[in-house]
Amino acid sequence: MSGDILSVAGVSKHFVGRRGVLDALRGRPMPVVHALEDVSLAIRRGETLGIVGESGCGKSTLARCLVGLHQPDAGSIAWDPAALGGRPRFRASQMVFQDPFGSLNPRLTVGSALAEVVGVHRLRPKSEIGARVRELLEQVHLPADAAQRYPHEFSGGQRQRIGIARALAAEPLMLIADEPVSALDVSVQAQIVNLFLELQERLALTLVFITHDLRLVRHLTERVAVMYLGRVVEVAETQALFADPRHPYTQGLLKAVPTIAQATRPAGPAITGELPSPLAPPPGCAFHPRCPIAVARCRTERPALLPDPAAPGLARERSAPDAHRVACHLAPQAAATAPA
Amino acid sequence: MNELLRVEQLGVVFHAARGRVYAVDGVDLAIAPGEVLGLVGESGSGKSVTLRAIARLLHEEAHITGRVLWQGRDLLTLPARALEQVRGAGIGTIFQEPMAALNPVLSIGLQIDESLRAHTGLDAAGRRARARELLDLVGIADAASRLRQYPHEFSGGMRQRAMIAIALAANPKLLLADEPTTALDVTIQDQILRLLLRLVSELSMAMLLVTHDLGVVASTCDRVAVMYAGRLCETGPTAQVLHAPRHAYTDALLRALPGEGAARARLQPIPGMPPRIDHPSPGCPFAPRCTHAEPRCDRERPAMQDVAPGRASACFAQDRLGVAA
């Protein structure tokens, strides 16, 4: 097993919102969005880690912290120096965005956009930049003449290939893909998913795949972290998580996903109620207002993300890095009520 | 079949600056009372335009041909006043983005009242009572105070519920739903789909559900119609179509989905790109991307043919498919 490439420890990120004049006169405090609260996570070299959750769970904020687009307010994000191998950390991870069109300069040809990245990071002598651009286009299966064209001349799937090539141009150790295929049609989605799989094999990349699409996570990732209202509530190997979800939120989320195989919706809603405001997250376990099995303790005491004592194989190795971790006071009971 | 709505050879052509766009081309559909029909396809397949043509919600530049028969009358030729009676009273519509469909400067209560005033004979007190009833029906708690609120004070899921309440104000027999859960999170999608299914059965209403999500179709629709490049590929009972497709496009689409199969195996993408609908092909629009294509697919347009009871497909390869992967 390879070691951790990146350790996220106790990371929090708050955004201060705006208040109206009246609220300011009344002396009300500025509203604060708790986007990330005490998130700890280790990312292993070469793995594909899925981060899932619904809108507002903090998954995109976490992604932005990982690539350094946001500075966390608390906690640390530390690279393994050996893995970095002298690479500056801002180049070690690169982001692939949902809408590559929004992240590509419309006035630059694809070739100049890629050459710019190579040049800025001084990765190749000037004379070799052209060859490197051709190589990058080849890696994402775009024709060589794409270099002379502008982003608007490409279809959605091709643009995402350009976005991936731009990320690869910096020669990163890790790609962080934030909903990279959500805007694409199913038939094109599969092409991009295959590209990620292929690049990962060829370039030994670590991939953090952020999405709300649980079907994709199940197919593509090796480990999954489930987030709810700024916190990681469950982390496990993908297979274990889908076979035996421990957190009531994860259970509900899996139940809510419509699948082809299932002819009818299972009885009863997967999760009742709506996401509470991240401006005022509930005390205790943030999921308790919607949780079907919450008890008094859940309303006051926040559960820590701990290896699940009921998960198989844990007696052996409680601190094992691949332990199934869950933040729920009632994890054993939750398992008992899990859908078969 | 006992039919509530019948669509015959529906065609929609937009005259854009750069030429004609053939958005819908020769679509036949029928919806039985109480039935949930899914209309599924990728972007640009013409599924939403079909729905809008049925409700006559397309703007003037759209050239619509064919017939949309509702209780013996063709909605496409109905005069404006008669059409308003059908809309709302007979046919309700909900959209993907309720924020765009709701009026931001009117309270939810006023917007429901507007619909009730247009389509029912209730007096003011009756309408107020009915508005509260409607909010209860769609699962919005604390109806009295919610009616005074504005759309921006509602969450995405609650806005969709409010829009459903407005659509239901006049007890429609058919609900046209255009990607009603696409903008919502999966747990809220689950709640809204359950709500729609409950309303369909409690109010004996039929529903035309337009979606791109085959999973949504599988768990909500009695029958499904698959569209590609403005044309109908196949229709039939949902489970049959999804488990043994008889059109090469449906087959390819299902294979492209990440399944329950081997993790991290390569998916089977559909090669090539979605078709251009400004230059329709004389043959099958899917032929350039189709692994089953034969020479005639490029030249000859396959006609919709019955392939089994209640199932039809427009594919020359229909007999070579149907073997589940």
XYZ file of C-alpha atoms in Angstrom:
665
model
C 0.000 0.000 0.000
C 1.354 3.393 -0.902
C 1.461 6.190 1.612
C -0.511 9.382 1.968
C 0.297 12.046 -0.535
C -1.709 14.754 1.176
C -3.089 15.083 4.683
C -5.989 17.340 5.486
C -6.207 17.931 9.227
C -8.971 19.810 10.982
C -9.651 22.149 8.090
C -12.386 24.753 8.501
C -13.436 27.444 6.079
C -15.985 30.134 6.823
C -17.308 32.761 4.480
C -18.601 36.002 5.888
C -21.750 37.068 4.127
C -23.391 40.459 3.809
C -25.960 41.946 6.121
C -28.471 44.593 5.326
C -28.312 48.137 6.703
C -31.100 47.407 9.182
C -29.312 44.390 10.584
C -26.119 46.416 10.876
C -27.938 49.206 12.777
C -29.487 46.647 15.074
C -25.991 45.411 15.791
C -26.639 41.949 14.411
C -23.440 40.020 13.622
C -22.365 39.406 10.051
C -23.806 36.130 8.766
C -21.164 33.408 8.535
C -21.444 30.435 6.214
C -19.773 27.417 7.731
C -18.623 25.870 4.474
C -16.130 23.453 6.015
C -15.975 22.377 9.636
C -13.077 20.379 11.014
C -12.494 18.209 7.968
C -9.736 15.617 8.226
C -8.912 13.356 5.357
C -5.867 11.557 4.021
C -5.393 11.172 0.295
C -3.262 8.248 -0.796
C -0.815 8.261 -3.617
C -2.355 7.013 -6.854
C -5.845 6.450 -5.494
C -9.153 7.688 -6.802
C -11.041 9.316 -3.980
C -14.656 10.302 -4.447
C -16.139 13.169 -2.486
C -19.913 13.118 -2.569
C -22.668 15.156 -1.085
C -25.503 17.432 -2.072
C -25.298 21.128 -2.855
C -24.003 23.130 0.057
C -22.185 20.224 1.696
C -18.807 21.899 1.187
C -17.371 19.538 -1.404
C -16.396 22.292 -3.831
C -14.953 24.437 -1.026
C -12.847 21.457 0.005
C -11.659 21.061 -3.591
C -10.673 24.713 -3.718
C -8.771 24.389 -0.460
C -6.938 21.336 -1.815
C -5.626 23.224 -4.848
C -4.940 26.375 -2.862
C -7.675 28.556 -4.376
C -8.950 29.083 -0.827
C -6.860 29.363 2.309
C -8.443 27.398 5.151
C -9.317 29.436 8.268
C -8.135 26.654 10.516
C -6.335 23.369 10.162
C -3.652 22.322 7.747
C -3.260 20.772 4.340
C 0.143 19.130 4.178
C 1.851 17.422 1.251
C 4.223 14.545 1.740
C 7.599 16.177 0.937
C 8.917 12.943 -0.563
C 5.973 12.771 -2.952
C 6.399 16.403 -3.936
C 9.990 15.752 -4.913
C 10.863 19.422 -5.060
C 7.751 20.385 -7.009
C 6.181 23.609 -5.764
C 2.912 22.713 -4.046
C 0.816 25.075 -6.156
C 1.726 22.935 -9.138
C 1.302 19.580 -7.371
C -2.470 19.637 -7.650
C -4.488 20.957 -10.554
C -8.188 21.436 -10.880
C -10.582 20.343 -13.606
C -13.760 22.389 -13.467
C -17.350 21.515 -14.307
C -17.533 24.131 -17.009
C -14.212 24.296 -18.825
C -15.574 27.124 -20.948
C -15.674 29.312 -17.866
C -12.048 28.528 -17.072
C -10.583 28.930 -20.560
C -9.700 32.306 -22.022
C -12.012 32.706 -25.040
C -9.456 34.873 -26.865
C -6.590 32.415 -26.630
C -6.261 29.483 -28.985
C -6.127 26.138 -27.242
C -2.468 25.878 -28.193
C -1.548 29.228 -26.603
C -3.558 28.443 -23.474
C -1.630 25.207 -22.993
C 1.704 26.803 -23.929
C 1.078 29.511 -21.352
C 0.803 26.960 -18.543
C 3.966 25.172 -19.666
C 5.791 28.499 -19.968
C 4.648 30.021 -16.687
C 5.834 27.014 -14.745
C 9.053 26.879 -16.804
C 8.543 23.200 -17.463
C 10.162 23.145 -20.906
C 12.655 25.302 -22.780
C 10.904 27.590 -25.260
C 11.925 25.479 -28.217
C 10.152 22.411 -26.825
C 6.874 24.003 -25.828
C 5.247 23.327 -29.202
C 6.063 19.635 -28.979
C 4.735 19.506 -25.414
C 1.431 21.077 -26.503
C 1.072 18.445 -29.236
C 1.820 15.757 -26.675
C -0.835 17.115 -24.283
C -3.466 17.194 -27.034
C -2.548 13.647 -27.963
C -2.939 12.538 -24.339
C -6.531 13.773 -24.226
C -7.275 12.484 -27.747
C -7.779 15.815 -29.451
C -6.516 16.252 -33.013
C -3.278 18.219 -33.383
C -5.070 21.001 -35.294
C -7.050 21.763 -32.111
C -4.077 23.899 -31.077
C -4.992 26.564 -33.639
C -8.663 26.726 -32.680
C -10.541 28.662 -30.023
C -12.541 27.182 -27.121
C -15.926 28.128 -28.621
C -15.258 25.939 -31.648
C -15.436 22.794 -29.534
C -18.318 20.722 -28.197
C -18.878 20.258 -24.462
C -17.030 16.965 -24.313
C -14.082 18.311 -26.293
C -13.914 21.374 -24.074
C -13.657 19.139 -21.067
C -10.735 17.401 -22.783
C -9.094 20.820 -23.192
C -9.719 21.528 -19.503
C -8.029 18.258 -18.615
C -5.095 18.980 -20.940
C -4.682 22.387 -19.315
C -4.548 20.743 -15.875
C -2.048 18.146 -17.117
C 0.159 20.857 -18.626
C 1.366 21.732 -15.123
C 2.505 18.121 -14.615
C 0.616 17.670 -11.366
C 0.676 14.733 -8.963
C -3.007 15.049 -8.320
C -6.048 16.062 -10.345
C -9.028 17.461 -8.521
C -12.073 17.191 -10.721
C -15.113 19.132 -9.530
C -18.227 17.729 -11.239
C -16.242 17.250 -14.456
C -18.969 15.396 -16.343
C -22.159 16.761 -14.772
C -22.880 19.114 -17.644
C -22.367 16.442 -20.296
C -24.832 14.055 -21.874
C -24.567 10.414 -20.911
C -23.080 9.346 -24.233
C -20.257 11.889 -23.894
C -19.887 11.425 -20.136
C -18.638 7.894 -20.693
C -15.894 9.162 -23.013
C -14.560 11.537 -20.357
C -14.789 8.940 -17.575
C -12.731 6.589 -19.726
C -10.208 9.348 -20.332
C -9.741 9.836 -16.587
C -9.208 6.100 -16.120
C -6.701 5.984 -18.946
C -4.723 9.059 -17.847
C -4.532 7.769 -14.334
C -2.954 4.539 -15.525
C -0.550 6.248 -17.916
C 0.548 9.068 -15.639
C 0.120 7.442 -12.187
C -2.070 10.349 -11.102
C -3.936 10.677 -7.873
C -7.525 11.641 -8.634
C -10.002 13.381 -6.385
C -13.396 13.145 -8.035
C -16.052 15.439 -6.658
C -19.597 14.778 -7.722
C -23.186 14.418 -6.657
C -23.580 11.426 -9.001
C -23.357 8.311 -6.885
C -23.507 6.009 -9.895
C -20.284 7.506 -11.188
C -18.624 7.405 -7.797
C -19.430 3.752 -7.484
C -17.940 3.024 -10.865
C -14.867 5.196 -10.791
C -13.556 5.566 -7.248
C -11.740 3.324 -4.809
C -12.624 5.261 -1.677
C -15.438 7.662 -0.908
C -15.906 10.461 1.581
C -19.510 11.513 2.154
C -20.026 15.117 3.220
C -22.987 16.769 4.865
C -23.184 20.433 5.837
C -19.449 21.063 5.813
C -18.365 17.851 7.511
C -17.208 14.427 6.447
C -19.768 12.008 7.902
C -18.455 8.751 6.482
C -15.301 7.510 4.721
C -14.822 4.003 3.413
C -13.645 1.919 0.540
C -16.194 2.385 -2.232
C -17.314 -1.225 -2.254
C -17.805 -1.281 1.520
C -19.666 2.011 1.511
C -22.155 0.928 -1.116
C -22.557 -2.570 0.340
C -22.877 -1.481 3.938
C -23.445 2.255 4.448
C -23.211 3.136 8.148
C -24.309 6.735 8.419
C -28.083 7.302 8.208
C -27.414 10.117 5.732
C -25.391 7.859 3.451
C -28.113 5.248 3.691
C -30.749 7.769 2.670
C -28.601 9.146 -0.127
C -28.077 5.691 -1.625
C -31.768 4.941 -1.329
C -32.694 8.187 -3.100
C -30.660 7.479 -6.236
C -32.925 6.239 -8.995
C -31.443 3.224 -10.766
C -32.358 1.436 -13.945
C -32.603 -1.885 -12.177
C -35.231 -0.775 -9.718
C -38.723 -0.743 -11.130
C -40.442 1.162 -8.335
C -39.303 3.654 -5.757
C -38.703 1.984 -2.393
C -41.457 2.662 0.114
C -41.171 5.873 2.096
C -39.005 8.862 1.236
C -35.255 8.288 1.447
C -34.730 11.371 3.603
C -37.402 13.759 4.793
C -37.031 17.499 5.170
C -34.501 19.828 3.608
C -30.932 20.883 4.182
C -30.696 23.310 7.127
C -29.103 26.685 6.424
C -25.298 26.600 6.543
C -25.630 30.027 8.195
C -26.964 28.304 11.300
C -26.009 24.633 11.276
C -27.889 22.591 13.889
C -26.038 21.811 17.121
C -24.906 18.265 17.790
C -24.979 16.096 14.707
C -25.854 18.387 11.803
C -28.022 15.640 10.305
C -30.205 15.099 13.388
C -33.239 17.160 12.228
C -33.666 14.829 9.237
C -32.380 11.621 10.801
C -34.899 8.787 11.225
C -33.120 7.313 14.259
C -31.838 10.408 16.086
C -31.869 10.322 19.896
C -31.436 13.082 22.507
C -27.651 12.791 22.477
C -27.546 13.553 18.722
C -29.109 16.967 19.332
C -26.389 18.126 21.704
C -23.210 16.167 21.171
C -21.336 16.195 17.900
C -20.241 12.724 16.835
C -16.580 12.365 15.851
C -15.456 10.602 12.678
C -14.261 7.308 14.142
C -13.590 3.808 12.899
C -16.882 1.973 13.098
C -16.684 -0.652 15.853
C -19.295 -2.756 14.079
C -17.539 -2.792 10.718
C -16.004 -6.147 9.840
C -12.289 -6.647 10.315
C -11.806 -3.694 12.593
C -10.981 -5.538 15.725
C -7.863 -6.520 13.834
C -6.717 -3.082 12.957
C -8.622 -0.248 14.517
C -6.271 2.387 13.227
C -5.951 0.911 9.758
C -5.944 3.704 7.182
C -8.645 1.924 5.193
C -10.916 1.666 8.217
C -14.559 2.386 7.583
C -15.036 5.626 9.502
C -18.357 7.098 10.415
C -19.486 10.123 12.417
C -22.605 8.764 14.095
C -23.384 7.979 17.717
C -25.660 5.228 16.535
C -23.584 3.630 13.796
C -24.178 0.046 15.020
C -27.932 0.634 15.296
C -27.914 2.406 11.936
C -26.397 -0.677 10.373
C -29.230 -2.761 11.770
C -31.837 -0.557 10.109
C -29.969 -0.346 6.810
C -31.885 -1.308 3.693
C -31.133 -4.864 2.701
C -56.508 2.250 -26.329
C -58.475 4.759 -24.361
C -56.602 7.994 -25.010
C -56.464 11.259 -23.161
C -54.042 12.991 -25.498
C -52.908 11.976 -28.940
C -50.008 13.548 -30.795
C -49.869 12.847 -34.539
C -46.862 13.577 -36.742
C -45.782 16.526 -34.664
C -43.108 18.633 -36.311
C -41.412 21.785 -35.053
C -39.082 23.858 -37.209
C -37.376 26.990 -35.943
C -36.363 29.573 -38.470
C -33.124 30.829 -37.025
C -30.772 33.400 -38.504
C -28.394 30.700 -39.685
C -31.101 28.547 -41.246
C -33.782 26.105 -40.252
C -33.539 23.948 -37.161
C -35.584 20.776 -37.253
C -36.234 20.362 -33.529
C -39.068 17.838 -33.692
C -39.709 15.641 -36.689
C -42.741 13.379 -37.090
C -43.454 12.443 -33.469
C -46.473 10.269 -32.608
C -47.452 9.836 -28.969
C -50.513 8.800 -27.009
C -51.196 9.125 -23.303
C -53.920 7.134 -21.552
C -55.822 8.553 -18.555
C -53.830 8.067 -15.346
C -50.724 6.983 -17.205
C -47.188 8.264 -16.613
C -45.340 8.516 -19.913
C -41.632 9.316 -19.859
C -40.124 11.241 -22.755
C -36.392 10.707 -22.554
C -33.426 11.874 -24.590
C -30.164 13.812 -24.434
C -29.818 17.544 -24.963
C -31.111 18.637 -28.338
C -33.229 15.524 -28.790
C -36.403 17.615 -28.978
C -38.056 16.259 -25.844
C -38.711 19.633 -24.213
C -39.758 21.224 -27.496
C -42.283 18.404 -27.932
C -43.746 19.170 -24.506
C -43.887 22.865 -25.230
C -45.499 22.284 -28.607
C -48.221 20.199 -26.949
C -48.976 23.052 -24.537
C -48.504 25.574 -27.364
C -45.889 27.386 -25.344
C -43.452 27.914 -28.211
C -42.894 31.385 -29.526
C -44.228 32.608 -32.857
C -41.143 31.805 -34.924
C -41.684 28.109 -34.350
C -43.404 26.445 -37.274
C -45.515 23.607 -35.894
C -47.100 20.880 -38.002
C -49.162 17.810 -37.166
C -52.008 17.438 -34.697
C -52.340 17.402 -30.913
C -55.737 15.911 -30.159
C -57.303 16.634 -26.796
C -60.892 15.487 -26.264
C -61.442 15.425 -29.988
C -60.075 18.929 -30.570
C -56.760 19.846 -32.175
C -54.899 22.080 -29.726
C -52.674 23.387 -32.488
C -55.584 25.095 -34.251
C -57.601 26.046 -31.189
C -58.376 29.775 -30.847
C -56.620 31.562 -27.996
C -59.589 31.712 -25.629
C -60.486 28.047 -25.960
C -56.820 27.194 -25.548
C -56.692 29.032 -22.221
C -59.541 26.881 -20.975
C -57.631 23.741 -21.862
C -54.413 25.000 -20.353
C -54.751 24.975 -16.636
C -58.153 23.327 -16.502
C -57.280 20.324 -18.635
C -53.520 20.450 -18.835
C -51.156 21.758 -16.165
C -47.450 22.395 -16.757
C -44.407 22.453 -14.498
C -40.838 23.314 -15.465
C -37.278 22.599 -14.490
C -36.553 25.986 -13.012
C -39.450 27.181 -10.856
C -37.631 30.448 -10.130
C -37.939 31.301 -13.812
C -41.554 30.170 -14.028
C -42.798 31.901 -10.891
C -43.327 35.644 -10.727
C -40.695 37.000 -8.318
C -42.722 40.042 -7.240
C -45.979 38.276 -6.419
C -46.559 36.223 -3.296
C -47.102 32.494 -3.766
C -50.673 32.958 -2.512
C -51.455 35.536 -5.215
C -50.025 33.297 -7.911
C -52.152 30.365 -6.841
C -55.164 32.691 -6.581
C -54.545 33.875 -10.131
C -54.748 30.333 -11.399
C -57.874 29.598 -9.335
C -59.597 32.761 -10.559
C -58.907 31.877 -14.177
C -60.027 28.283 -14.014
C -62.576 27.859 -11.208
C -65.807 29.600 -10.258
C -64.807 29.938 -6.606
C -65.379 33.174 -4.680
C -62.570 34.891 -2.742
C -63.136 32.919 0.461
C -63.391 29.670 -1.468
C -60.178 30.421 -3.304
C -58.336 31.171 -0.060
C -59.445 27.865 1.404
C -58.537 26.026 -1.765
C -55.075 27.636 -1.872
C -54.357 26.371 1.650
C -55.642 22.961 0.638
C -53.324 22.916 -2.382
C -50.251 23.731 -0.292
C -51.183 20.920 2.097
C -51.604 18.613 -0.862
C -48.074 19.300 -2.138
C -46.548 18.971 1.303
C -45.853 22.600 2.211
C -46.387 22.915 5.943
C -47.692 26.049 7.647
C -49.750 26.984 4.585
C -51.267 30.200 5.940
C -47.935 31.986 6.380
C -46.288 30.364 3.353
C -48.991 31.838 1.090
C -47.833 35.343 2.049
C -44.218 34.599 1.140
C -42.426 35.294 -2.141
C -40.614 32.765 -4.336
C -37.147 33.844 -3.132
C -38.128 32.886 0.409
C -38.663 29.278 -0.704
C -35.951 26.648 -1.137
C -35.557 24.945 -4.534
C -37.621 21.950 -3.497
C -40.341 24.126 -1.942
C -40.530 26.285 -5.084
C -41.077 23.188 -7.158
C -43.848 22.164 -4.752
C -45.403 25.626 -5.070
C -45.292 25.391 -8.855
C -46.980 22.001 -8.685
C -49.690 23.547 -6.482
C -50.310 26.245 -9.105
C -50.447 23.661 -11.884
C -52.949 21.609 -9.881
C -55.197 24.554 -9.044
C -57.810 23.656 -11.624
C -57.653 19.859 -11.304
C -55.956 19.099 -14.622
C -56.302 15.657 -16.137
C -52.813 15.805 -17.576
C -49.642 17.230 -16.058
C -46.800 18.145 -18.399
C -43.558 18.025 -16.400
C -40.389 19.316 -18.063
C -37.310 18.029 -16.166
C -39.024 18.882 -12.859
C -36.254 17.474 -10.665
C -33.120 18.095 -12.724
C -32.050 21.161 -10.745
C -32.666 19.484 -7.390
C -30.463 17.440 -5.099
C -31.028 13.721 -5.166
C -32.833 13.515 -1.808
C -35.151 16.374 -2.780
C -35.612 14.822 -6.238
C -36.733 11.675 -4.472
C -39.285 13.680 -2.443
C -40.668 15.510 -5.487
C -40.942 12.356 -7.611
C -42.799 10.632 -4.792
C -45.098 13.633 -4.509
C -45.831 13.600 -8.249
C -46.547 9.858 -8.231
C -48.858 10.236 -5.225
C -50.735 13.108 -6.911
C -51.056 11.158 -10.159
C -52.714 8.298 -8.342
C -54.794 10.336 -5.858
C -56.100 12.783 -8.473
C -56.371 10.221 -11.319
C -54.157 12.438 -13.398
C -51.892 11.465 -16.284
C -48.350 12.817 -16.581
C -45.915 13.398 -19.402
C -42.500 13.457 -17.742
C -39.650 14.859 -19.815
C -36.243 13.878 -18.465
C -32.706 12.969 -19.498
C -32.297 10.571 -16.584
C -33.016 6.929 -17.364
C -32.980 6.146 -13.652
C -35.835 8.587 -13.081
C -37.747 6.982 -15.944
C -37.190 3.485 -14.555
C -38.629 4.298 -11.171
C -41.544 6.544 -12.160
C -42.898 5.898 -15.660
C -45.358 3.281 -16.893
C -44.286 3.743 -20.481
C -41.356 5.477 -22.086
C -40.668 7.136 -25.437
C -37.022 7.627 -26.425
C -36.071 10.560 -28.663
C -32.945 11.318 -30.676
C -32.362 14.274 -32.968
C -36.007 15.284 -32.952
C -37.299 11.851 -33.826
C -38.898 9.094 -31.863
C -36.680 6.001 -31.582
C -38.875 3.637 -29.668
C -41.808 3.442 -27.293
C -43.018 0.766 -24.930
C -43.527 -0.307 -21.321
C -40.622 1.090 -19.282
C -39.171 -2.153 -17.952
C -39.245 -3.776 -21.388
C -37.581 -0.856 -23.139
C -34.868 -0.481 -20.498
C -34.103 -4.175 -20.184
C -34.442 -5.241 -23.793
C -34.184 -2.171 -26.031
C -35.233 -2.558 -29.660
C -33.563 0.586 -31.004
C -29.801 0.782 -31.450
C -29.691 4.219 -29.794
C -31.511 3.103 -26.632
C -29.217 0.103 -26.525
C -26.087 2.248 -26.832
C -27.351 4.781 -24.280
C -27.976 2.071 -21.685
C -24.541 0.575 -22.280
C -22.881 3.977 -21.804
C -24.202 4.266 -18.245
C -21.989 3.333 -15.338
C -23.721 0.174 -14.173
C -23.486 -2.153 -11.272
C -20.806 -3.993 -13.247
C -17.071 -4.176 -12.753
C -15.744 -1.145 -10.935
C -13.287 0.988 -12.887
C -13.911 -0.959 -16.073
C -13.979 1.199 -19.188
C -17.453 2.435 -19.990
C -18.848 2.020 -23.481
C -19.275 5.550 -24.775
C -21.300 6.273 -27.879
C -18.677 7.271 -30.424
C -18.866 10.617 -32.163
C -20.925 13.614 -31.241
C -24.624 14.415 -30.974
C -26.149 15.151 -34.379
C -26.696 18.527 -35.946
C -30.368 19.210 -36.289
C -29.909 22.001 -38.809
C -29.000 19.439 -41.480
C -31.224 16.437 -40.867
C -30.070 13.233 -42.458
C -32.310 11.556 -45.014
C -31.791 8.290 -43.162
C -31.624 7.440 -39.467
C -30.051 10.339 -37.540
C -28.218 7.901 -35.282
C -26.567 6.010 -38.144
C -23.212 7.895 -38.056
C -22.655 6.827 -34.415
C -24.337 3.428 -34.609
C -22.376 0.185 -34.370
C -25.261 -1.723 -35.973
C -25.622 0.596 -38.960
C -25.960 -0.876 -42.436
C -25.694 1.027 -45.727
C -29.440 1.701 -46.000
C -29.472 3.419 -42.562
C -27.751 6.449 -44.143
C -30.243 6.703 -46.984
C -33.528 5.403 -45.754
C -35.464 6.590 -42.764
C -36.650 3.637 -40.688
C -40.374 3.830 -39.999
C -41.913 3.258 -36.594
C -43.006 -0.393 -36.534
C -44.777 -2.475 -33.929
C -42.257 -4.935 -32.545
C -44.312 -6.411 -29.685
C -47.665 -5.671 -28.075
C -47.494 -2.035 -27.004
C -43.970 -1.598 -28.324
C -42.761 0.148 -31.445
C -39.305 0.935 -32.775
C -37.854 2.817 -35.716
C -34.669 0.842 -36.267
C -33.562 -1.512 -39.032
C -31.487 -3.417 -36.467
C -34.402 -3.940 -34.089
C -34.257 -7.733 -34.358
C -30.538 -7.908 -33.744
C -30.891 -6.088 -30.409
C -32.851 -7.033 -27.351
C -30.132 -9.260 -25.974
C -29.305 -7.864 -22.578
C -25.622 -7.252 -21.949
